[in-house]
CSV table of C-alpha atoms in Angstrom, one decimal:
chain,number,residue,atom,x,y,z
S,1,MET,CA,0.0,0.0,0.0
S,2,ASN,CA,1.3,3.4,-0.9
S,3,THR,CA,1.0,5.2,2.4
S,4,ALA,CA,2.6,8.4,1.1
S,5,GLY,CA,0.0,8.7,-1.6
S,6,HIS,CA,-2.7,7.8,0.9
S,7,SER,CA,-1.6,10.7,3.1
S,8,GLU,CA,-1.5,13.2,0.3
S,9,ALA,CA,-5.0,12.2,-0.9
S,10,THR,CA,-6.5,12.6,2.6
S,11,ALA,CA,-4.6,15.5,4.0
S,12,HIS,CA,-7.7,17.7,4.1
S,13,ARG,CA,-9.8,15.2,6.0
S,14,GLY,CA,-10.5,15.4,9.7
S,15,LEU,CA,-12.0,12.8,12.1
S,16,GLU,CA,-14.1,10.3,10.2
S,17,LEU,CA,-16.2,8.2,12.6
S,18,THR,CA,-18.1,5.3,11.1
S,19,PRO,CA,-21.0,3.3,12.7
S,20,PHE,CA,-20.4,-0.4,13.3
S,21,ARG,CA,-22.3,-3.4,14.7
S,22,GLY,CA,-21.0,-3.6,18.2
S,23,LEU,CA,-20.4,-6.9,20.0
S,24,ARG,CA,-21.9,-6.9,23.4
S,25,TYR,CA,-22.4,-9.3,26.3
S,26,ASP,CA,-25.8,-10.9,26.6
S,27,PRO,CA,-26.7,-9.9,30.2
S,28,ASP,CA,-28.7,-13.1,30.6
S,29,ARG,CA,-25.7,-15.2,29.9
S,30,VAL,CA,-23.2,-13.7,32.3
S,31,GLY,CA,-23.2,-13.2,36.1
S,32,SER,CA,-23.3,-9.4,35.7
S,33,LEU,CA,-22.0,-6.9,33.2
S,34,ALA,CA,-19.8,-5.4,35.9
S,35,ALA,CA,-18.2,-8.8,36.5
S,36,VAL,CA,-17.2,-9.3,32.9
S,37,THR,CA,-15.5,-5.8,32.4
S,38,SER,CA,-11.9,-4.9,33.0
S,39,PRO,CA,-9.7,-1.9,33.0
S,40,PRO,CA,-7.6,-1.5,29.7
S,41,TYR,CA,-5.0,-4.2,29.3
S,42,ASP,CA,-2.1,-2.1,30.4
S,43,VAL,CA,-3.8,-0.9,33.6
S,44,VAL,CA,-4.4,-4.4,34.9
S,45,VAL,CA,-1.9,-4.9,37.7
S,46,ARG,CA,-0.4,-8.4,37.1
S,47,PRO,CA,-0.6,-11.0,38.5
S,48,ASP,CA,-2.9,-10.0,41.3
S,49,GLY,CA,-5.4,-7.9,39.4
S,50,LEU,CA,-5.4,-10.4,36.5
S,51,HIS,CA,-6.2,-13.3,38.8
S,52,HIS,CA,-9.0,-11.3,40.5
S,53,LEU,CA,-10.6,-10.5,37.2
S,54,GLU,CA,-10.3,-14.1,35.9
S,55,SER,CA,-12.1,-15.3,39.0
S,56,SER,CA,-14.8,-12.7,39.0
S,57,ASP,CA,-16.6,-14.4,36.1
S,58,PRO,CA,-15.6,-17.2,33.7
S,59,HIS,CA,-16.4,-14.8,30.8
S,60,ASN,CA,-14.5,-11.8,32.0
S,61,ILE,CA,-13.1,-9.8,29.0
S,62,VAL,CA,-9.5,-10.2,30.4
S,63,ARG,CA,-9.5,-13.7,29.0
S,64,LEU,CA,-9.5,-12.0,25.5
S,65,ILE,CA,-7.3,-9.0,26.1
S,66,LEU,CA,-4.7,-10.8,28.4
S,67,PRO,CA,-4.9,-14.5,27.6
S,68,GLN,CA,-2.7,-16.8,29.6
S,69,ALA,CA,-0.6,-19.5,28.0
S,70,ALA,CA,3.0,-20.7,27.8
S,71,THR,CA,3.9,-18.8,24.5
S,72,ALA,CA,2.7,-15.7,22.7
S,73,GLY,CA,1.3,-17.8,19.8
S,74,ALA,CA,-0.6,-20.0,22.2
S,75,ARG,CA,-2.0,-17.0,24.1
S,76,ASN,CA,-3.3,-15.4,20.9
S,77,GLU,CA,-4.8,-18.6,19.5
S,78,GLN,CA,-6.5,-19.1,22.9
S,79,ALA,CA,-8.0,-15.6,22.7
S,80,ALA,CA,-9.2,-16.3,19.2
S,81,GLU,CA,-10.7,-19.7,20.2
S,82,THR,CA,-12.4,-18.1,23.3
S,83,LEU,CA,-13.9,-15.3,21.1
S,84,ARG,CA,-15.2,-17.9,18.6
S,85,ARG,CA,-16.7,-20.0,21.4
S,86,TRP,CA,-18.4,-17.0,23.1
S,87,LEU,CA,-19.9,-16.0,19.8
S,88,ALA,CA,-21.2,-19.5,19.1
S,89,GLU,CA,-22.7,-19.8,22.5
S,90,GLY,CA,-24.3,-16.4,22.4
S,91,ILE,CA,-22.2,-15.0,25.3
S,92,LEU,CA,-21.4,-12.1,22.9
S,93,THR,CA,-23.9,-11.0,20.3
S,94,ALA,CA,-23.8,-8.4,17.5
S,95,ASP,CA,-26.2,-5.5,17.6
S,96,PRO,CA,-28.7,-5.7,14.7
S,97,GLU,CA,-27.5,-2.6,12.8
S,98,PRO,CA,-24.5,-0.4,12.6
S,99,CYS,CA,-24.5,2.5,15.1
S,100,LEU,CA,-22.4,4.9,17.0
S,101,TYR,CA,-22.6,4.6,20.8
S,102,VAL,CA,-22.9,7.3,23.4
S,103,TYR,CA,-21.0,6.2,26.5
S,104,GLU,CA,-21.2,7.7,30.0
S,105,GLN,CA,-19.1,7.3,33.1
S,106,ARG,CA,-20.1,8.8,36.4
S,107,ASP,CA,-18.6,8.4,39.9
S,108,GLY,CA,-20.0,9.4,43.3
S,109,ASN,CA,-17.8,12.5,43.5
S,110,GLY,CA,-19.3,14.6,40.7
S,111,MET,CA,-17.1,13.2,37.8
S,112,LEU,CA,-19.2,12.9,34.6
S,113,GLN,CA,-17.7,12.0,31.3
S,114,ARG,CA,-19.6,11.4,28.0
S,115,GLY,CA,-18.3,10.6,24.6
S,116,VAL,CA,-19.0,8.7,21.3
S,117,ILE,CA,-17.7,5.3,20.5
S,118,GLY,CA,-17.3,4.4,16.8
S,119,ALA,CA,-14.9,3.1,14.2
S,120,LEU,CA,-12.4,5.9,13.3
S,121,ARG,CA,-10.5,6.1,10.0
S,122,VAL,CA,-6.9,5.3,10.7
S,123,SER,CA,-4.8,8.2,9.5
S,124,ASP,CA,-1.1,8.9,8.9
S,125,PRO,CA,0.9,11.1,11.2
S,126,ALA,CA,1.4,13.7,8.5
S,127,GLU,CA,-2.3,14.3,8.3
S,128,GLN,CA,-2.3,15.8,11.8
S,129,VAL,CA,-5.7,14.3,12.4
S,130,VAL,CA,-4.9,12.1,15.4
S,131,LEU,CA,-2.1,13.5,17.5
S,132,PRO,CA,0.1,11.2,19.6
S,133,HIS,CA,2.0,12.6,22.6
S,134,GLU,CA,4.0,9.7,23.7
S,135,ASP,CA,6.6,7.3,22.2
S,136,VAL,CA,5.6,3.6,22.0
S,137,MET,CA,7.5,0.4,22.7
S,138,PRO,CA,7.9,-1.8,19.6
S,139,HIS,CA,7.5,-5.1,21.5
S,140,VAL,CA,4.1,-3.9,22.9
S,141,VAL,CA,2.9,-2.9,19.4
S,142,ALA,CA,3.9,-6.3,18.1
S,143,ASP,CA,2.1,-8.1,20.9
S,144,ARG,CA,-1.1,-6.1,20.4
S,145,ALA,CA,-0.9,-6.6,16.6
S,146,ALA,CA,-0.6,-10.4,17.0
S,147,LEU,CA,-3.6,-10.5,19.2
S,148,MET,CA,-5.7,-8.3,16.9
S,149,ARG,CA,-4.7,-10.5,13.9
S,150,ALA,CA,-5.6,-13.7,15.7
S,151,THR,CA,-9.0,-12.5,16.9
S,152,SER,CA,-9.8,-10.2,13.9
S,153,ALA,CA,-11.3,-7.8,16.4
S,154,ASN,CA,-10.8,-4.5,18.2
S,155,LEU,CA,-11.3,-5.7,21.8
S,156,GLU,CA,-11.2,-2.3,23.6
S,157,PRO,CA,-11.6,1.3,22.5
S,158,LEU,CA,-8.8,3.9,22.6
S,159,LEU,CA,-9.5,7.1,24.5
S,160,LEU,CA,-9.2,10.2,22.2
S,161,THR,CA,-10.0,13.8,23.1
S,162,TYR,CA,-11.0,16.8,21.0
S,163,ARG,CA,-11.7,20.4,22.0
S,164,GLY,CA,-15.3,21.2,21.1
S,165,ASP,CA,-16.3,24.7,19.9
S,166,ASP,CA,-19.3,26.3,18.4
S,167,SER,CA,-18.9,24.2,15.2
S,168,SER,CA,-19.4,21.0,17.3
S,169,ALA,CA,-22.2,22.2,19.6
S,170,ALA,CA,-24.8,20.1,17.7
S,171,THR,CA,-22.9,16.9,18.7
S,172,ALA,CA,-22.6,18.0,22.3
S,173,ASP,CA,-26.3,18.8,22.5
S,174,LEU,CA,-27.1,15.5,20.8
S,175,ILE,CA,-25.1,13.6,23.3
S,176,GLU,CA,-27.0,15.2,26.2
S,177,ARG,CA,-30.3,14.5,24.6
S,178,VAL,CA,-29.4,10.8,24.0
S,179,ALA,CA,-28.4,10.5,27.7
S,180,ASP,CA,-32.0,11.2,28.6
S,181,ARG,CA,-33.2,8.1,26.8
S,182,PRO,CA,-33.3,4.6,28.2
S,183,PRO,CA,-29.8,3.1,27.9
S,184,LEU,CA,-28.8,-0.2,26.2
S,185,LEU,CA,-27.0,-1.1,29.4
S,186,ALA,CA,-26.2,0.3,32.8
S,187,THR,CA,-23.8,-1.2,35.3
S,188,THR,CA,-21.7,-0.1,38.2
S,189,THR,CA,-18.1,-1.5,38.5
S,190,GLU,CA,-16.3,-2.2,41.7
S,191,ASP,CA,-14.4,1.0,41.5
S,192,GLY,CA,-17.7,2.9,42.0
S,193,PHE,CA,-18.1,4.1,38.5
S,194,ARG,CA,-21.5,3.9,36.9
S,195,HIS,CA,-21.5,3.1,33.1
S,196,ARG,CA,-24.3,3.6,30.6
S,197,LEU,CA,-24.4,3.0,26.9
S,198,TRP,CA,-26.8,4.2,24.2
S,199,ALA,CA,-27.0,3.4,20.4
S,200,ILE,CA,-27.4,6.2,17.8
S,201,THR,CA,-29.0,4.7,14.7
S,202,ASP,CA,-31.0,7.6,13.3
S,203,PRO,CA,-29.4,8.7,10.0
S,204,ALA,CA,-29.9,12.4,10.7
S,205,GLU,CA,-28.3,12.1,14.1
S,206,LEU,CA,-25.4,10.0,12.7
S,207,THR,CA,-24.8,12.7,10.1
S,208,THR,CA,-24.8,15.4,12.7
S,209,VAL,CA,-22.0,13.7,14.6
S,210,GLN,CA,-20.0,12.8,11.6
S,211,ARG,CA,-20.2,16.3,10.1
S,212,ASP,CA,-19.1,18.0,13.3
S,213,LEU,CA,-16.2,15.7,14.0
S,214,ALA,CA,-14.9,16.1,10.5
S,215,ARG,CA,-13.8,19.6,11.5
S,216,HIS,CA,-11.6,18.4,14.4
S,217,GLN,CA,-8.4,16.7,15.2
S,218,ALA,CA,-7.9,14.5,18.3
S,219,LEU,CA,-5.3,13.9,20.9
S,220,ILE,CA,-4.6,10.3,22.0
S,221,ALA,CA,-5.3,10.4,25.7
S,222,ASP,CA,-4.9,6.6,26.2
S,223,GLY,CA,-4.0,3.9,23.7
S,224,HIS,CA,-0.8,5.0,21.9
S,225,HIS,CA,0.2,1.4,21.4
S,226,ARG,CA,-3.2,0.3,20.1
S,227,TRP,CA,-3.2,3.3,17.7
S,228,ALA,CA,0.2,2.3,16.4
S,229,THR,CA,-1.1,-1.2,16.1
S,230,TYR,CA,-4.1,0.0,14.0
S,231,ARG,CA,-1.7,1.8,11.7
S,232,ARG,CA,0.5,-1.3,11.3
S,233,LEU,CA,-2.4,-3.6,10.6
S,234,ARG,CA,-3.9,-1.1,8.1
S,235,THR,CA,-0.8,-1.3,6.0
S,236,GLU,CA,-1.0,-5.1,5.9
S,237,HIS,CA,-4.4,-5.1,4.3
S,238,PRO,CA,-5.2,-3.6,0.9
S,239,SER,CA,-7.6,-0.7,1.2
S,240,PRO,CA,-10.6,-0.6,1.4
S,241,SER,CA,-10.9,-3.0,4.3
S,242,PRO,CA,-12.2,-3.1,7.8
S,243,TRP,CA,-8.7,-2.5,9.0
S,244,ASP,CA,-8.9,1.0,7.7
S,245,HIS,CA,-10.8,1.8,10.9
S,246,GLY,CA,-10.2,1.2,14.6
S,247,LEU,CA,-12.4,1.3,17.7
S,248,VAL,CA,-12.2,4.6,19.7
S,249,LEU,CA,-14.0,6.6,22.3
S,250,LEU,CA,-14.0,10.4,21.5
S,251,VAL,CA,-14.5,12.8,24.4
S,252,ASP,CA,-15.0,16.6,24.0
S,253,THR,CA,-12.9,17.9,26.9
S,254,ALA,CA,-14.3,21.4,26.5
S,255,ARG,CA,-17.6,19.8,27.9
S,256,TYR,CA,-16.1,16.9,29.9
S,257,PRO,CA,-12.5,17.6,31.1
S,258,LEU,CA,-10.4,14.6,31.8
S,259,ARG,CA,-8.2,13.9,34.8
S,260,VAL,CA,-4.5,13.6,34.1
S,261,ARG,CA,-2.6,11.3,36.4
S,262,ALA,CA,1.0,10.0,36.4
S,263,ILE,CA,2.2,6.6,35.5
S,264,HIS,CA,4.8,5.3,37.9
S,265,ARG,CA,7.9,3.2,37.3
S,266,LEU,CA,9.0,0.0,39.1
S,267,LEU,CA,12.7,-0.7,38.7
S,268,HIS,CA,13.5,-4.3,39.1
S,269,GLY,CA,16.9,-5.3,40.5
S,270,LEU,CA,17.7,-1.8,41.8
S,271,PRO,CA,17.3,-1.6,45.6
S,272,VAL,CA,16.4,1.8,47.0
S,273,GLU,CA,19.7,2.1,48.8
S,274,GLU,CA,21.6,1.7,45.6
S,275,ALA,CA,19.3,4.1,43.7
S,276,VAL,CA,19.8,6.8,46.4
S,277,THR,CA,23.5,6.3,46.7
S,278,ALA,CA,23.9,6.9,42.9
S,279,LEU,CA,22.2,10.3,43.2
S,280,ASP,CA,24.8,11.7,45.6
S,281,GLY,CA,25.8,15.2,44.5
S,282,ARG,CA,23.6,15.0,41.4
S,283,PHE,CA,20.1,15.6,43.0
S,284,ARG,CA,19.0,16.6,46.4
S,285,VAL,CA,17.6,13.6,48.3
S,286,ARG,CA,15.5,13.9,51.5
S,287,ARG,CA,14.0,11.0,53.5
S,288,LEU,CA,10.3,11.3,54.4
S,289,ASP,CA,9.0,9.0,57.1
S,290,VAL,CA,5.4,9.9,56.5
S,291,PRO,CA,2.3,8.1,55.0
S,292,LEU,CA,1.9,7.9,51.2
S,293,THR,CA,-0.7,10.6,51.1
S,294,GLU,CA,1.6,13.1,52.8
S,295,ALA,CA,4.6,12.1,50.7
S,296,LEU,CA,2.6,12.8,47.6
S,297,GLU,CA,1.7,16.2,48.9
S,298,VAL,CA,5.3,17.0,49.5
S,299,LEU,CA,6.1,15.7,45.9
S,300,ALA,CA,3.3,18.1,44.5
S,301,ASP,CA,4.9,21.0,46.3
S,302,ALA,CA,8.4,20.2,45.1
S,303,ALA,CA,7.1,19.7,41.5
S,304,CYS,CA,5.9,23.3,41.4
S,305,ALA,CA,9.5,24.4,41.8
S,306,GLY,CA,11.1,22.0,39.3
S,307,ASN,CA,11.8,18.3,38.6
S,308,ALA,CA,10.9,16.1,41.5
S,309,PHE,CA,10.3,12.4,42.2
S,310,LEU,CA,9.6,10.1,45.1
S,311,LEU,CA,11.6,6.9,45.5
S,312,ALA,CA,10.0,4.0,47.6
S,313,GLY,CA,10.5,0.4,48.3
S,314,ASP,CA,12.4,0.3,51.6
S,315,GLY,CA,9.5,1.3,53.9
S,316,SER,CA,10.2,5.1,53.6
S,317,PHE,CA,9.9,7.7,50.9
S,318,HIS,CA,12.8,9.7,49.4
S,319,LEU,CA,12.1,13.0,47.8
S,320,VAL,CA,14.5,13.5,44.9
S,321,ASP,CA,14.6,17.1,43.5
S,322,ARG,CA,16.9,20.0,42.6
S,323,PRO,CA,18.9,18.2,39.9
S,324,ASP,CA,22.4,19.6,39.1
S,325,PRO,CA,21.9,22.0,36.1
S,326,ASP,CA,25.2,20.9,34.5
S,327,LEU,CA,24.1,17.2,34.7
S,328,LEU,CA,20.8,18.1,32.9
S,329,ALA,CA,22.7,20.1,30.3
S,330,ARG,CA,25.0,17.1,29.5
S,331,THR,CA,22.2,14.4,29.4
S,332,ILE,CA,19.1,16.0,27.9
S,333,PRO,CA,18.9,16.6,24.1
S,334,ALA,CA,19.0,20.3,23.3
S,335,ASP,CA,17.1,20.1,20.0
S,336,ARG,CA,13.6,19.9,21.6
S,337,PRO,CA,11.3,22.6,23.0
S,338,ALA,CA,11.9,23.8,26.5
S,339,ALA,CA,8.5,22.3,27.6
S,340,TRP,CA,9.8,18.9,26.6
S,341,ARG,CA,13.3,19.3,28.1
S,342,THR,CA,11.9,20.2,31.5
S,343,LEU,CA,9.3,17.4,31.7
S,344,ASP,CA,9.8,15.1,34.7
S,345,ALA,CA,9.5,12.1,32.4
S,346,THR,CA,12.3,13.5,30.2
S,347,VAL,CA,14.6,14.0,33.2
S,348,LEU,CA,13.7,10.5,34.5
S,349,HIS,CA,14.5,8.7,31.2
S,350,ALA,CA,17.4,10.8,29.8
S,351,THR,CA,19.2,11.6,33.0
S,352,LEU,CA,18.2,9.2,35.8
S,353,LEU,CA,17.5,5.9,33.9
S,354,GLU,CA,20.1,6.2,31.1
S,355,HIS,CA,22.9,8.2,32.8
S,356,VAL,CA,22.7,7.7,36.6
S,357,TRP,CA,21.1,4.2,37.0
S,358,ARG,CA,22.2,2.8,33.7
S,359,ILE,CA,18.9,1.1,33.0
S,360,PRO,CA,17.9,0.9,29.3
S,361,GLU,CA,14.3,2.2,28.9
S,362,ASP,CA,13.5,-0.5,26.4
S,363,SER,CA,14.1,-3.3,28.9
S,364,PRO,CA,10.8,-4.7,30.0
S,365,ASP,CA,12.6,-7.0,32.4
S,366,ARG,CA,14.0,-4.0,34.2
S,367,ILE,CA,11.2,-1.5,34.1
S,368,ALA,CA,7.4,-1.9,34.8
S,369,TYR,CA,4.9,0.9,34.3
S,370,ILE,CA,2.1,0.9,36.9
S,371,HIS,CA,-0.8,3.3,37.2
S,372,ASP,CA,-1.8,2.6,40.8
S,373,THR,CA,0.4,4.4,43.2
S,374,ALA,CA,-0.1,2.2,46.3
S,375,ALA,CA,0.4,-0.9,44.1
S,376,THR,CA,3.7,0.4,42.8
S,377,VAL,CA,5.0,1.0,46.3
S,378,ALA,CA,3.8,-2.4,47.5
S,379,LYS,CA,5.4,-4.3,44.6
S,380,ALA,CA,8.7,-2.5,45.1
S,381,GLU,CA,8.7,-3.4,48.8
S,382,ARG,CA,7.8,-7.0,48.1
S,383,ASP,CA,10.3,-7.4,45.2
S,384,GLY,CA,13.2,-5.4,46.6
S,385,GLY,CA,13.1,-2.9,43.8
S,386,THR,CA,12.7,0.8,43.5
S,387,ALA,CA,9.4,2.6,42.9
S,388,VAL,CA,9.7,5.9,41.2
S,389,LEU,CA,6.5,7.9,41.8
S,390,MET,CA,5.8,10.7,39.4
S,391,HIS,CA,3.7,13.9,39.6
S,392,PRO,CA,1.2,14.4,36.7
S,393,VAL,CA,1.8,16.8,33.8
S,394,ARG,CA,-1.0,19.3,32.8
S,395,GLU,CA,-3.2,18.5,29.8
S,396,GLU,CA,-2.4,21.8,28.1
S,397,VAL,CA,1.3,21.0,28.1
S,398,VAL,CA,0.6,17.6,26.5
S,399,ARG,CA,-1.7,19.0,23.8
S,400,ASP,CA,0.8,21.9,23.0
S,401,LEU,CA,3.7,19.5,22.5
S,402,ALA,CA,1.5,17.1,20.4
S,403,ARG,CA,0.5,20.0,18.1
S,404,GLN,CA,4.2,20.7,17.6
S,405,GLY,CA,4.8,17.1,16.6
S,406,VAL,CA,6.9,16.5,19.7
S,407,THR,CA,6.3,13.2,21.5
S,408,MET,CA,6.9,12.8,25.2
S,409,PRO,CA,8.7,9.9,26.7
S,410,ARG,CA,6.7,6.7,26.8
S,411,LYS,CA,4.1,6.3,29.6
S,412,SER,CA,4.3,10.0,30.6
S,413,THR,CA,0.6,10.4,31.4
S,414,SER,CA,-2.5,8.6,32.4
S,415,PHE,CA,-5.7,10.3,31.3
S,416,GLY,CA,-9.0,9.2,32.8
S,417,PRO,CA,-11.4,8.0,33.5
S,418,LYS,CA,-10.6,5.3,31.0
S,419,PRO,CA,-13.4,3.4,29.2
S,420,ALA,CA,-14.2,0.1,30.8
S,421,THR,CA,-13.2,-2.8,28.5
S,422,GLY,CA,-15.9,-5.3,27.7
S,423,LEU,CA,-19.0,-3.1,27.2
S,424,VAL,CA,-18.7,-2.9,23.4
S,425,LEU,CA,-16.2,-4.7,21.0
S,426,ARG,CA,-15.8,-4.5,17.3
S,427,ALA,CA,-15.4,-7.6,15.1
S,428,LEU,CA,-13.8,-6.8,11.8
S,429,ASP,CA,-15.7,-9.5,9.9
S,430,LEU,CA,-19.1,-8.1,10.6
């Protein structure tokens, strides 16, 4: 496929969202909808969270997104066989006609998020239609691609955001009207979030959404590896094909602002004492014998003044801040915008990991990326490693860098709330 020609031919196009026949669980065939859902594959804390989800219901979606077997090939074939069996048994059924879906998440603290789920045209980076803001790890893209090939399905939606304006008010108003109708499904997951889903099938309403979104570009909030996977798989199949599109959730953050959280690092094989010793004279290090919540408050205060991190794993917290300016000048590339050079994630990867601790960032056996703060600390204490706790970056910084075409270090941010996996899937052969 000539991707360069494809890019030139479509450079004027914006977001193109297509209706599809969603695969959904038959609520009469499972214990409960909440029991078969899962967080996105990369948020599941393994192995504890994986085992918990597997035991919650024999049909939990984690058996598709994180199949367990001795080899990669066996895992993917197992997922494909499980999907075929669930379809044959009616555990999963296809909606009768193509539609877009309005999806709502609400917690008990006033958080409300609504967006539209559909099949989005996969575009090239040069088109500036879908903006990534983080680098990806090739082995993860290869893993997700093998799973999608085996199952011929998009098993979970990416989370994309756009900034609505007067030109997209019709879509925002439509979403709110749809949310007043009886939903296709409603469930509350164990994290306290209530989820509701509606189908849009009316041709006029579908046209409203598609026309409005065509004027916008989107930022990848969550799902960089899956978007890179969509792009890889599209090039493997002659166009037109179902692989020209991928499953996404689009959220207008002008109406529904997302929360931005940090993704923490767990460094295997590096005890905290060694990590701290290596920092002598290069960063200021202060020991904090306080609970996690107080340590995070200290981190937030320090982050206002410059780069700051918390190290944990030995029963205490160690605030790491005030890096040596000469060290930063020697280790951080100078050919990037200042907003990128001063990111905590940049300093962590370019200075601490590569230069101070000598840990290659592309070594999955040395670095784990964990969203849950307490789980990161607990695993470090249990395994004898070092937890590096991060302070979140602001959304406007992320979006500004993405518009400049500058990607942040991998796993720099965690936008949320993330869509629950398992409420609607997309089979590519329907």
